[in-house]
mmCIF file of C-alpha atoms and ligand atoms in Angstrom:
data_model
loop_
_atom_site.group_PDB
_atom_site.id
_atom_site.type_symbol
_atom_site.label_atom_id
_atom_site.label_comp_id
_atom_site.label_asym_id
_atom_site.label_seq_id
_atom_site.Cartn_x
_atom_site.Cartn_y
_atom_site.Cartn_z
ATOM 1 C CA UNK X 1 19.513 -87.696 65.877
ATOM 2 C CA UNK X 2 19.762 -84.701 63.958
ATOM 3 C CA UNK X 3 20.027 -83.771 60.246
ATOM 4 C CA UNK X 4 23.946 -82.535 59.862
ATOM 5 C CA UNK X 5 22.917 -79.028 58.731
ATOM 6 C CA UNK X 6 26.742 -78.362 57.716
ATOM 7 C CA UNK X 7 26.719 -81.475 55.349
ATOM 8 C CA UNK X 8 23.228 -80.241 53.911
ATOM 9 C CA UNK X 9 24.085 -76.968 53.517
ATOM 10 C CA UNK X 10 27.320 -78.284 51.782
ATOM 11 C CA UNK X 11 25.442 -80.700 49.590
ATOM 12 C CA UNK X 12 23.060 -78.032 48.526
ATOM 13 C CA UNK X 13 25.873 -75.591 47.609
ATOM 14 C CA UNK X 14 27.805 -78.212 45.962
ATOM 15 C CA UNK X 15 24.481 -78.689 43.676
ATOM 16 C CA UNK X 16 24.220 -74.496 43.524
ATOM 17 C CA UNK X 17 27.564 -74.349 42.005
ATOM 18 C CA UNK X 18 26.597 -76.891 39.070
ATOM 19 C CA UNK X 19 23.578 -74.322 38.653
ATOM 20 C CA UNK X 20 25.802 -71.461 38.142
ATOM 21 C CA UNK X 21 28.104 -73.088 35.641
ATOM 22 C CA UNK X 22 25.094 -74.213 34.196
ATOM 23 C CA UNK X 23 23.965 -70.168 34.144
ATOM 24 C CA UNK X 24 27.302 -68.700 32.953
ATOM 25 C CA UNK X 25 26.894 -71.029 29.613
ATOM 26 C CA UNK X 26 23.416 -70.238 29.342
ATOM 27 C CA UNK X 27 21.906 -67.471 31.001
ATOM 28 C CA UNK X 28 17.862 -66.699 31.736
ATOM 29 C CA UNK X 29 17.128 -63.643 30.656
ATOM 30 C CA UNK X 30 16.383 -60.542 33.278
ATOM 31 C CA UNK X 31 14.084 -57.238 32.438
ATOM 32 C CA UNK X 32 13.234 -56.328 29.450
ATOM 33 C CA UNK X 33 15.081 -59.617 27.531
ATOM 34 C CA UNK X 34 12.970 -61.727 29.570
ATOM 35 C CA UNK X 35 10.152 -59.771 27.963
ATOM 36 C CA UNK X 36 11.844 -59.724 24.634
ATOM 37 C CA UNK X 37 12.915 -63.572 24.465
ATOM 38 C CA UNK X 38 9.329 -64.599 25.519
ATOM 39 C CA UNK X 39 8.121 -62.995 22.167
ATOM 40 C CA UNK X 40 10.744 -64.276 20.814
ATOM 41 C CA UNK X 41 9.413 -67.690 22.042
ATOM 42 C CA UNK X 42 5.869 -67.459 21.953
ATOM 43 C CA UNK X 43 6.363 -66.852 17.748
ATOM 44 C CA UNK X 44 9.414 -69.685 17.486
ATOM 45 C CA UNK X 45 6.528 -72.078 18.723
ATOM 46 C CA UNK X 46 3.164 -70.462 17.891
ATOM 47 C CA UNK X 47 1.310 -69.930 20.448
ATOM 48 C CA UNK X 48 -0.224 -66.395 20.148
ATOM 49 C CA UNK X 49 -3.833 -68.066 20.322
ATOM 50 C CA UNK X 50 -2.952 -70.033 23.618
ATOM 51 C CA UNK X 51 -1.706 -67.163 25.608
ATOM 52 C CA UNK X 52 -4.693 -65.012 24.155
ATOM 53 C CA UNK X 53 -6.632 -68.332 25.658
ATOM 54 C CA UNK X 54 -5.124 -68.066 28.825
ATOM 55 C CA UNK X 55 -6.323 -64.529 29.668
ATOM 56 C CA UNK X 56 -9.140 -64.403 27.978
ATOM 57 C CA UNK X 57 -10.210 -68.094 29.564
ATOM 58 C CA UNK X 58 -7.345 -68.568 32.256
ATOM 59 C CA UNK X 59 -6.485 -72.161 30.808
ATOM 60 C CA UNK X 60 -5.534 -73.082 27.444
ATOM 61 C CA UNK X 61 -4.760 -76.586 25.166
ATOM 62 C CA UNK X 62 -1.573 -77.588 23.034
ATOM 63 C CA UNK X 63 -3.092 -80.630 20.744
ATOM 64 C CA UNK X 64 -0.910 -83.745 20.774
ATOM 65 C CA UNK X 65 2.269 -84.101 19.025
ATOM 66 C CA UNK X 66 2.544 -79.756 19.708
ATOM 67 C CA UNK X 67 4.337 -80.668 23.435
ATOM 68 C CA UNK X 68 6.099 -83.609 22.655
ATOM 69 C CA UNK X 69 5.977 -86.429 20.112
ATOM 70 C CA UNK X 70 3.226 -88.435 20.854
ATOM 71 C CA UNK X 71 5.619 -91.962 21.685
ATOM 72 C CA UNK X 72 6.783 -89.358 25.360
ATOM 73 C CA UNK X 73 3.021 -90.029 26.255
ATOM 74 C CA UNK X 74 3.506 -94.038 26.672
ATOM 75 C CA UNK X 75 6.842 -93.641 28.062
ATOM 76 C CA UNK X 76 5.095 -91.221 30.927
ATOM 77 C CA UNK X 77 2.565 -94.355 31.426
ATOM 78 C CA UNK X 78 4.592 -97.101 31.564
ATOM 79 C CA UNK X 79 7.053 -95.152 33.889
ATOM 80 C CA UNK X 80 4.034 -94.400 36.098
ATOM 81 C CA UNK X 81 2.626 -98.015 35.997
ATOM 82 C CA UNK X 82 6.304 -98.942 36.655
ATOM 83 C CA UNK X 83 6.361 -96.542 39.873
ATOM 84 C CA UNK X 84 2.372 -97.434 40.995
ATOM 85 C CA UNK X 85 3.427 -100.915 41.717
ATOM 86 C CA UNK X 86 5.839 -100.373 44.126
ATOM 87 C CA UNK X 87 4.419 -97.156 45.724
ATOM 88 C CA UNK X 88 1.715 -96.089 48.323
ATOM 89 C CA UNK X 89 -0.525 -94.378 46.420
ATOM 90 C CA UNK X 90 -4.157 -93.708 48.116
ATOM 91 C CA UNK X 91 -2.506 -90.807 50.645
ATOM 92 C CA UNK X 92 -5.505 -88.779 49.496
ATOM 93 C CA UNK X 93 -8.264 -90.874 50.030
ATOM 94 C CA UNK X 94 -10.269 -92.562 47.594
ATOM 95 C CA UNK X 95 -13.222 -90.058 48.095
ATOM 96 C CA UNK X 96 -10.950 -87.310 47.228
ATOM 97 C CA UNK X 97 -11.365 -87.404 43.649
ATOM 98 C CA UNK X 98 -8.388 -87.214 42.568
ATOM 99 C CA UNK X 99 -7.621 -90.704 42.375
ATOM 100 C CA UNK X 100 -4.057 -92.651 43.414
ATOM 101 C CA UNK X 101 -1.806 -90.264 43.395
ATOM 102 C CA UNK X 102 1.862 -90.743 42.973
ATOM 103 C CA UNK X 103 3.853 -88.152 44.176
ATOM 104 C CA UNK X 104 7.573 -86.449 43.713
ATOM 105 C CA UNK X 105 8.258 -89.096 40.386
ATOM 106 C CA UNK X 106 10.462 -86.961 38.586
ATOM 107 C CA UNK X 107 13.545 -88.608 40.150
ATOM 108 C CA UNK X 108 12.101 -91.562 39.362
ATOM 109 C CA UNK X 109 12.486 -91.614 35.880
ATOM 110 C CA UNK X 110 14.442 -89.010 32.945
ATOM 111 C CA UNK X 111 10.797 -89.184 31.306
ATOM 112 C CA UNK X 112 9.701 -86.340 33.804
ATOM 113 C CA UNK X 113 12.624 -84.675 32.543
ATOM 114 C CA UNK X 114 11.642 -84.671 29.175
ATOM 115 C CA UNK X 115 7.726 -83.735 30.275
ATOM 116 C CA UNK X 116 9.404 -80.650 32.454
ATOM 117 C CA UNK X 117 11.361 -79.857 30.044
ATOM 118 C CA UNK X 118 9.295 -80.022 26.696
ATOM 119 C CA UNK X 119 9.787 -75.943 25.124
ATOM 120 C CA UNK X 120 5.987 -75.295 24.528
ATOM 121 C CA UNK X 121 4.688 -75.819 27.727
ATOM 122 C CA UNK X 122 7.558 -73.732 29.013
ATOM 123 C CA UNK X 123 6.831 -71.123 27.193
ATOM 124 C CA UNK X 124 3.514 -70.919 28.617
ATOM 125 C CA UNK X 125 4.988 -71.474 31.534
ATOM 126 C CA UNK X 126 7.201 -68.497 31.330
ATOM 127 C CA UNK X 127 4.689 -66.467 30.580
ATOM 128 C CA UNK X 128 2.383 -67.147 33.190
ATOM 129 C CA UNK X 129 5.102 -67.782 35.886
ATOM 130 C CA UNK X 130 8.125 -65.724 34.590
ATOM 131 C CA UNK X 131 11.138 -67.544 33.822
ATOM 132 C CA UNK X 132 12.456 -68.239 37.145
ATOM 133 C CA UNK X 133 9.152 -70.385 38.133
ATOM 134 C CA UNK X 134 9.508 -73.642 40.056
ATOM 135 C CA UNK X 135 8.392 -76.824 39.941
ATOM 136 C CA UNK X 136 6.250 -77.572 42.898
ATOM 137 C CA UNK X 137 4.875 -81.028 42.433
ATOM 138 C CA UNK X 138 5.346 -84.131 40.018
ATOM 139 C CA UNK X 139 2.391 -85.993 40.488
ATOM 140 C CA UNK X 140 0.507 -89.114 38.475
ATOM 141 C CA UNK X 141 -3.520 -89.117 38.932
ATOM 142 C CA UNK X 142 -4.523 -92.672 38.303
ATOM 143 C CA UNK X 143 -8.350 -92.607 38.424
ATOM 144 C CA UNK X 144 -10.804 -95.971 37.970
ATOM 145 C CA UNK X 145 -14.082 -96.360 36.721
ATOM 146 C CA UNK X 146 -15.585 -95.728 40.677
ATOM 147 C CA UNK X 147 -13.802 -92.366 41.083
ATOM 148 C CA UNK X 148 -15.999 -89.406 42.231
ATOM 149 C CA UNK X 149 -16.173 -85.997 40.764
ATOM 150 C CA UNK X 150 -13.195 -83.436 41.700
ATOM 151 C CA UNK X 151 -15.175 -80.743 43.549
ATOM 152 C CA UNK X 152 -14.595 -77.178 41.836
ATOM 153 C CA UNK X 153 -11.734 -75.129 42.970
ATOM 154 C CA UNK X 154 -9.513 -72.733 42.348
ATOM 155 C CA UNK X 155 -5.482 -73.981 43.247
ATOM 156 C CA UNK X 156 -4.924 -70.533 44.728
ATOM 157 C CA UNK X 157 -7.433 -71.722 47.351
ATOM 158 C CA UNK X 158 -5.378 -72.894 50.880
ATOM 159 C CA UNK X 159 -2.540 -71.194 49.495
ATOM 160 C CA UNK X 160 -2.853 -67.447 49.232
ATOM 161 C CA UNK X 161 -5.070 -65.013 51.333
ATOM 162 C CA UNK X 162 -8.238 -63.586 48.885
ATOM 163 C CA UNK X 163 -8.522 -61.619 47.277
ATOM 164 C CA UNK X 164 -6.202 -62.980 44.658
ATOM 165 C CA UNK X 165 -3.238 -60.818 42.400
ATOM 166 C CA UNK X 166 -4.454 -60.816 38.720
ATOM 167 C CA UNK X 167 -0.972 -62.436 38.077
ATOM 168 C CA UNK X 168 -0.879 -66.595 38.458
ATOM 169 C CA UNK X 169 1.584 -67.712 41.432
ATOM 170 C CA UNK X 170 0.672 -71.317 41.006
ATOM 171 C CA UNK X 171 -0.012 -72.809 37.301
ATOM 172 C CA UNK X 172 -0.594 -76.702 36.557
ATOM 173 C CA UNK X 173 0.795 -77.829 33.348
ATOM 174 C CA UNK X 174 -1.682 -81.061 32.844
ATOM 175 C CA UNK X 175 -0.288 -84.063 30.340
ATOM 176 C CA UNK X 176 -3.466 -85.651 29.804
ATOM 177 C CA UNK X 177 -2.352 -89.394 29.029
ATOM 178 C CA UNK X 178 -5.490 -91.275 28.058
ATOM 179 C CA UNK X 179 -8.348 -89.567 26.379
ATOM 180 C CA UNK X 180 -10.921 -87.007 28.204
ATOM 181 C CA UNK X 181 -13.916 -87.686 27.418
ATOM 182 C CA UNK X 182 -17.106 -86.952 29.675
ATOM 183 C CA UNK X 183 -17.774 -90.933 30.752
ATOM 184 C CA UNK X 184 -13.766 -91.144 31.550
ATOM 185 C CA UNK X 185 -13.722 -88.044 34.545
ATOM 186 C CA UNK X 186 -12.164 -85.317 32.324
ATOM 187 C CA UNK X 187 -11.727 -81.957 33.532
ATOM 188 C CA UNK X 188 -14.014 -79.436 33.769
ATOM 189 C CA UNK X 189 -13.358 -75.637 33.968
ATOM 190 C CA UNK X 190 -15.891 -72.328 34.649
ATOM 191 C CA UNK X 191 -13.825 -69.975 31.489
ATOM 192 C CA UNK X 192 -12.943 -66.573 32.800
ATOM 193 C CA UNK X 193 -13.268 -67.401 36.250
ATOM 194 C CA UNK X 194 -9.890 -66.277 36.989
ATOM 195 C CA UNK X 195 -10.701 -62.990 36.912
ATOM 196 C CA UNK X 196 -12.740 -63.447 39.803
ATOM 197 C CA UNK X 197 -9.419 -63.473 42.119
ATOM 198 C CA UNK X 198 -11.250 -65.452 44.592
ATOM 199 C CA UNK X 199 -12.430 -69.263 45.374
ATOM 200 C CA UNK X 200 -14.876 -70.752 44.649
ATOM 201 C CA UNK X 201 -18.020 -69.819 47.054
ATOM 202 C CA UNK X 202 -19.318 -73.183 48.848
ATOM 203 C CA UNK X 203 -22.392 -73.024 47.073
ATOM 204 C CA UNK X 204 -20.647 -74.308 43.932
ATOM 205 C CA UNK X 205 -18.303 -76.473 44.683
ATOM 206 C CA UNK X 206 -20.399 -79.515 43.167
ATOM 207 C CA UNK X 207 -21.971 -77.458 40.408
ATOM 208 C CA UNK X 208 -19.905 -79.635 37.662
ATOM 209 C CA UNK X 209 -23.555 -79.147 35.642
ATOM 210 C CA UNK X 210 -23.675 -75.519 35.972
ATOM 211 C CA UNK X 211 -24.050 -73.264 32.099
ATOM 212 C CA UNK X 212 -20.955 -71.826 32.934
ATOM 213 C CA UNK X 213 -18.876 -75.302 33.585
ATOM 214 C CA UNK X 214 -16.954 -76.484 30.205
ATOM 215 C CA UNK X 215 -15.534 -80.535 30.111
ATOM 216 C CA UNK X 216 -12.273 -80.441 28.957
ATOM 217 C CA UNK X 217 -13.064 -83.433 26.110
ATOM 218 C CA UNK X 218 -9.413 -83.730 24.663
ATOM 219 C CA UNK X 219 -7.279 -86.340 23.292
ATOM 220 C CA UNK X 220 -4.147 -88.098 25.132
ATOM 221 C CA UNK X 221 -1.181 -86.581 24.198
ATOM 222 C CA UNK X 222 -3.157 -82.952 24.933
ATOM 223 C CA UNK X 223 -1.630 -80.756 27.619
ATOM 224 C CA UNK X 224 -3.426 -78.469 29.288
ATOM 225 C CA UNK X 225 -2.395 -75.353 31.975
ATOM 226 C CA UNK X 226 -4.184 -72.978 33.063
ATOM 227 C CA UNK X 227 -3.774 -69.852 35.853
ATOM 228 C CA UNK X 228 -4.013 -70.386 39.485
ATOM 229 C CA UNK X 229 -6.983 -68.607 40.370
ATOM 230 C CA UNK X 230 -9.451 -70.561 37.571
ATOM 231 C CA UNK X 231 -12.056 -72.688 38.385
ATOM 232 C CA UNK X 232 -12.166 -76.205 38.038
ATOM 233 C CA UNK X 233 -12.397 -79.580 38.942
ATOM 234 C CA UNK X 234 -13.642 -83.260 37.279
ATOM 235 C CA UNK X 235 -16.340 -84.553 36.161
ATOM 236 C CA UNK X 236 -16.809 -88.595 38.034
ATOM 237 C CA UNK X 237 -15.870 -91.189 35.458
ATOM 238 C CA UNK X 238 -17.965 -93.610 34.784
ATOM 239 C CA UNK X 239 -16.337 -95.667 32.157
ATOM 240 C CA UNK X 240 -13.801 -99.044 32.506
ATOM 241 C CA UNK X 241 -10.443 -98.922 32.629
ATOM 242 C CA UNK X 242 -8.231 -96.173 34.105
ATOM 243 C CA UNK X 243 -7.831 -92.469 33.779
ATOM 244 C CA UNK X 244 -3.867 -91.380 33.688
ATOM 245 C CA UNK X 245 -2.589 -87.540 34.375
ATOM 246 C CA UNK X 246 0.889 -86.016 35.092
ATOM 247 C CA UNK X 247 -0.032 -83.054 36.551
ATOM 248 C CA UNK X 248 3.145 -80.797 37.121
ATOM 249 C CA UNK X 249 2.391 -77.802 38.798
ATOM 250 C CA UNK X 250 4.640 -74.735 39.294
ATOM 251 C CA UNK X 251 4.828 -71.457 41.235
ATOM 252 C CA UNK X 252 6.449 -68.064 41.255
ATOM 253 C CA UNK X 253 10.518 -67.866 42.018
ATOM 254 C CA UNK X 254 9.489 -66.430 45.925
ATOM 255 C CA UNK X 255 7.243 -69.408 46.614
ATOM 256 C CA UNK X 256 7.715 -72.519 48.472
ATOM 257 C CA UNK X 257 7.612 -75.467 46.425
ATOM 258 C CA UNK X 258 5.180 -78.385 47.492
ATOM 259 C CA UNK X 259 7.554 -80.823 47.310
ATOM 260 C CA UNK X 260 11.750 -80.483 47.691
ATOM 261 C CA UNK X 261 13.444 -80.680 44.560
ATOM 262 C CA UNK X 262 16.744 -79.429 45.049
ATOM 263 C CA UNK X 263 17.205 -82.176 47.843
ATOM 264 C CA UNK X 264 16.437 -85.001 45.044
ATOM 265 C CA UNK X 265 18.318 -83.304 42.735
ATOM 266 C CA UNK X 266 21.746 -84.933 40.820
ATOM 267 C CA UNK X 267 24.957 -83.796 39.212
ATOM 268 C CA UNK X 268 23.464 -86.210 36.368
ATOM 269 C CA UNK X 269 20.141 -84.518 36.330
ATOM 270 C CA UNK X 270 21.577 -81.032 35.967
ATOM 271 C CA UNK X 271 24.192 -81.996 33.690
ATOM 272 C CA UNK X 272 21.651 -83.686 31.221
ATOM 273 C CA UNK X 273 19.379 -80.845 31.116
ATOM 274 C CA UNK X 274 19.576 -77.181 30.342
ATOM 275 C CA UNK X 275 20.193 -74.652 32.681
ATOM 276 C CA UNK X 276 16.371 -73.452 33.364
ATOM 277 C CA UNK X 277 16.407 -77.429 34.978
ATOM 278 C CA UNK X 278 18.368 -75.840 37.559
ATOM 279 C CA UNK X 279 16.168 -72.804 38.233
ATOM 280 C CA UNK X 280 13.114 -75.257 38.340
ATOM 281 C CA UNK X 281 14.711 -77.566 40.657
ATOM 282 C CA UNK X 282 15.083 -74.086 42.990
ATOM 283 C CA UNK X 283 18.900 -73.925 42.716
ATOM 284 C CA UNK X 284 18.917 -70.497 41.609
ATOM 285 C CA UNK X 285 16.301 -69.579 44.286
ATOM 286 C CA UNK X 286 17.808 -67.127 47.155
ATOM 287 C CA UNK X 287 16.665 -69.247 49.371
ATOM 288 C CA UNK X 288 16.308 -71.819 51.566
ATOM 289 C CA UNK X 289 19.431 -71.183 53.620
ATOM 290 C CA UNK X 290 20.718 -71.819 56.984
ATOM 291 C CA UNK X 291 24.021 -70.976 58.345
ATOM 292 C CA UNK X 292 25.717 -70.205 55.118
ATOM 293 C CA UNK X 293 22.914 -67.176 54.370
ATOM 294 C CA UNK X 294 21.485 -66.764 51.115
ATOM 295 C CA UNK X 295 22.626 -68.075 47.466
ATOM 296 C CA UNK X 296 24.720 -65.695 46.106
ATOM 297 C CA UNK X 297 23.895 -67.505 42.544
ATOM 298 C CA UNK X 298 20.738 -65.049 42.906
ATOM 299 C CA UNK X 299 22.936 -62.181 43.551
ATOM 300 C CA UNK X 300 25.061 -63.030 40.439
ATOM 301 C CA UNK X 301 21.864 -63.224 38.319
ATOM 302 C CA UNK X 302 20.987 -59.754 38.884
ATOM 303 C CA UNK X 303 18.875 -57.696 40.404
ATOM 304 C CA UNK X 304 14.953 -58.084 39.386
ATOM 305 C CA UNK X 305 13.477 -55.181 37.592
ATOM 306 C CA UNK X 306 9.704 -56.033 38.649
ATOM 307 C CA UNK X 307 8.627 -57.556 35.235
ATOM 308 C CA UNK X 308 6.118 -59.941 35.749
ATOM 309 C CA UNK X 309 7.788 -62.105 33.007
ATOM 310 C CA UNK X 310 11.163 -62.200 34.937
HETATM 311 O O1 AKG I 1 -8.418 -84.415 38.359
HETATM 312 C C1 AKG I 1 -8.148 -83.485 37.609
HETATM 313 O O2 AKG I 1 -8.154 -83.603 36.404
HETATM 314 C C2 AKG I 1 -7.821 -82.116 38.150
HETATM 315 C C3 AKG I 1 -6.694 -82.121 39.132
HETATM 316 C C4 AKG I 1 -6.477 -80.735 39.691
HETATM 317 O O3 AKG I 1 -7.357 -80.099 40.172
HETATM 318 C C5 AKG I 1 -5.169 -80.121 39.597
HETATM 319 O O4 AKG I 1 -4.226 -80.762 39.096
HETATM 320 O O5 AKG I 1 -5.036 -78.949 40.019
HETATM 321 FE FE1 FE2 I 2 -6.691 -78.135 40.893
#
């Protein structure tokens, strides 16, 4: 039987009207504000040095406690252990290296909220992505003490045709849960590679030793993004015990999310959160549509100017 497309597309407009309301008490900035209230951001949170970081390396660190307070990074675990138990969680293959993975969690639990939502990261976020980015995957990487390195890669590869726009169209923000450290499978990134705009050739795609690759050695509570076109990958671990990640990655306002947010989406969850949730979730998005044509909530946000930070 067939999905009733009336009753989805009335569901999904029902959810795109909580979005505007959402907008009219709190709108994103368009043009030059957007540029403006990024500065205005970047200094309420200081992070000059990252976002010099992220284009002069294509990936920078906030230290723990700068993100979140460091009692958010056991509340992400033990919502994760919480969800690994009842969930399939080897879709990728053991040999994949990235470990169980436990997709789509953030309606799982208001922690992801919280992670999503956390203002430094954003920021980044914002200006990497612009300010209508949206989330495209909540995932938990749950590696053991067999798990094989992450072949390098850039996460523009399999998505967009090379070579690749200087500008990012798919950033991870990483929450790195328990400590990297070499023996435990951190991550490991080639700095500058970015502005290569291309993938990695085959030839190094298991170079994890090579001068140019740096391990990402950084305490839990760390999180880490960096732009879609860098380098990287993990180094095997080798050590006891279990690796944990919540890897959130986002893309660009015209891009199609990996996994469906709006359709998860709840009156509760929007009404909890600020209105950017709602952009995100890609409520504010023109589309998808079907017979009910595109969201005029994009119309009433204005036209774009072209800024890259929009
Ligand atoms: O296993 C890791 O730490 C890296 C995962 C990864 O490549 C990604 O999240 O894009
Ligand atoms: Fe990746």
């Amino acid at each position: 039987m067939a999905i009733d497309r009336y009753l989805l597309a009335k569901e999904l407009n029902a959810l795109r009207e909580l979005a505007l309301k959402k907008w009219a008490e709190d709108p994103l900035p368009v043009g030059r504000a957007a540029i403006e209230r990024l500065k205005t951001e970047i200094d309420a949170h200081d992070l000059q040095q990252n976002i010099t970081e992220l284009e002069t390396d294509g990936y920078t660190i906030l230290p723990p406690g700068k993100a979140a307070h460091i009692d958010l990074i056991e509340r992400i675990k033990q919502a994760m252990l919480r969800i690994m138990a009842t969930t399939r969680s080897d879709v990728m293959g053991a040999s994949s290296g990235l470990g169980s993975t436990l997709f789509h969690m953030l309606p799982e639990d208001p922690v992801f909220e919280e992670a999503l939502m956390a203002p430094a990261p954003l920021t980044l976020l914002s200006y990497i992505l612009g300010y209508r980015a949206k989330l495209s995957q909540c995932t938990g990487l749950i590696k053991n003490s067999d798990a094989p390195a992450l072949p390098l890669h850039a996460d523009h590869s399999g998505k967009f045709p090379a070579p690749w726009s200087r500008l990012s169209n798919y950033s991870v923000v990483t929450w790195v849960l328990t400590d990297y450290t070499r023996e435990n499978g951190a991550l490991c990134v080639w700095p500058g590679s970015h502005r290569f705009s291309r993938p990695v050739p085959p030839d190094l795609i298991m170079a994890h030793d090579h001068e140019e690759i740096r391990v990402v050695e950084v305490p839990a509570g760390s999180v880490i993004i960096w732009h879609g076109s860098l380098w990287h990958g993990a180094v095997p671990r080798t050590a006891e015990g279990q690796r944990m990640a919540l890897v959130l990655p986002h893309v660009r306002d015209p891009i199609q999310p990996q996994e469906i947010f709006w359709a998860s989406t709840t009156p509760e969850m929007i009404e909890r959160n600020q209105s950017r949730f709602c952009t995100l979730m890609g409520l504010t998005s023109a589309g998808p549509w079907m017979q009910d044509g595109p969201n005029p909530a994009r119309l009433a946000m204005g036209p774009t100017t072209g800024s890259q930070f929009e």
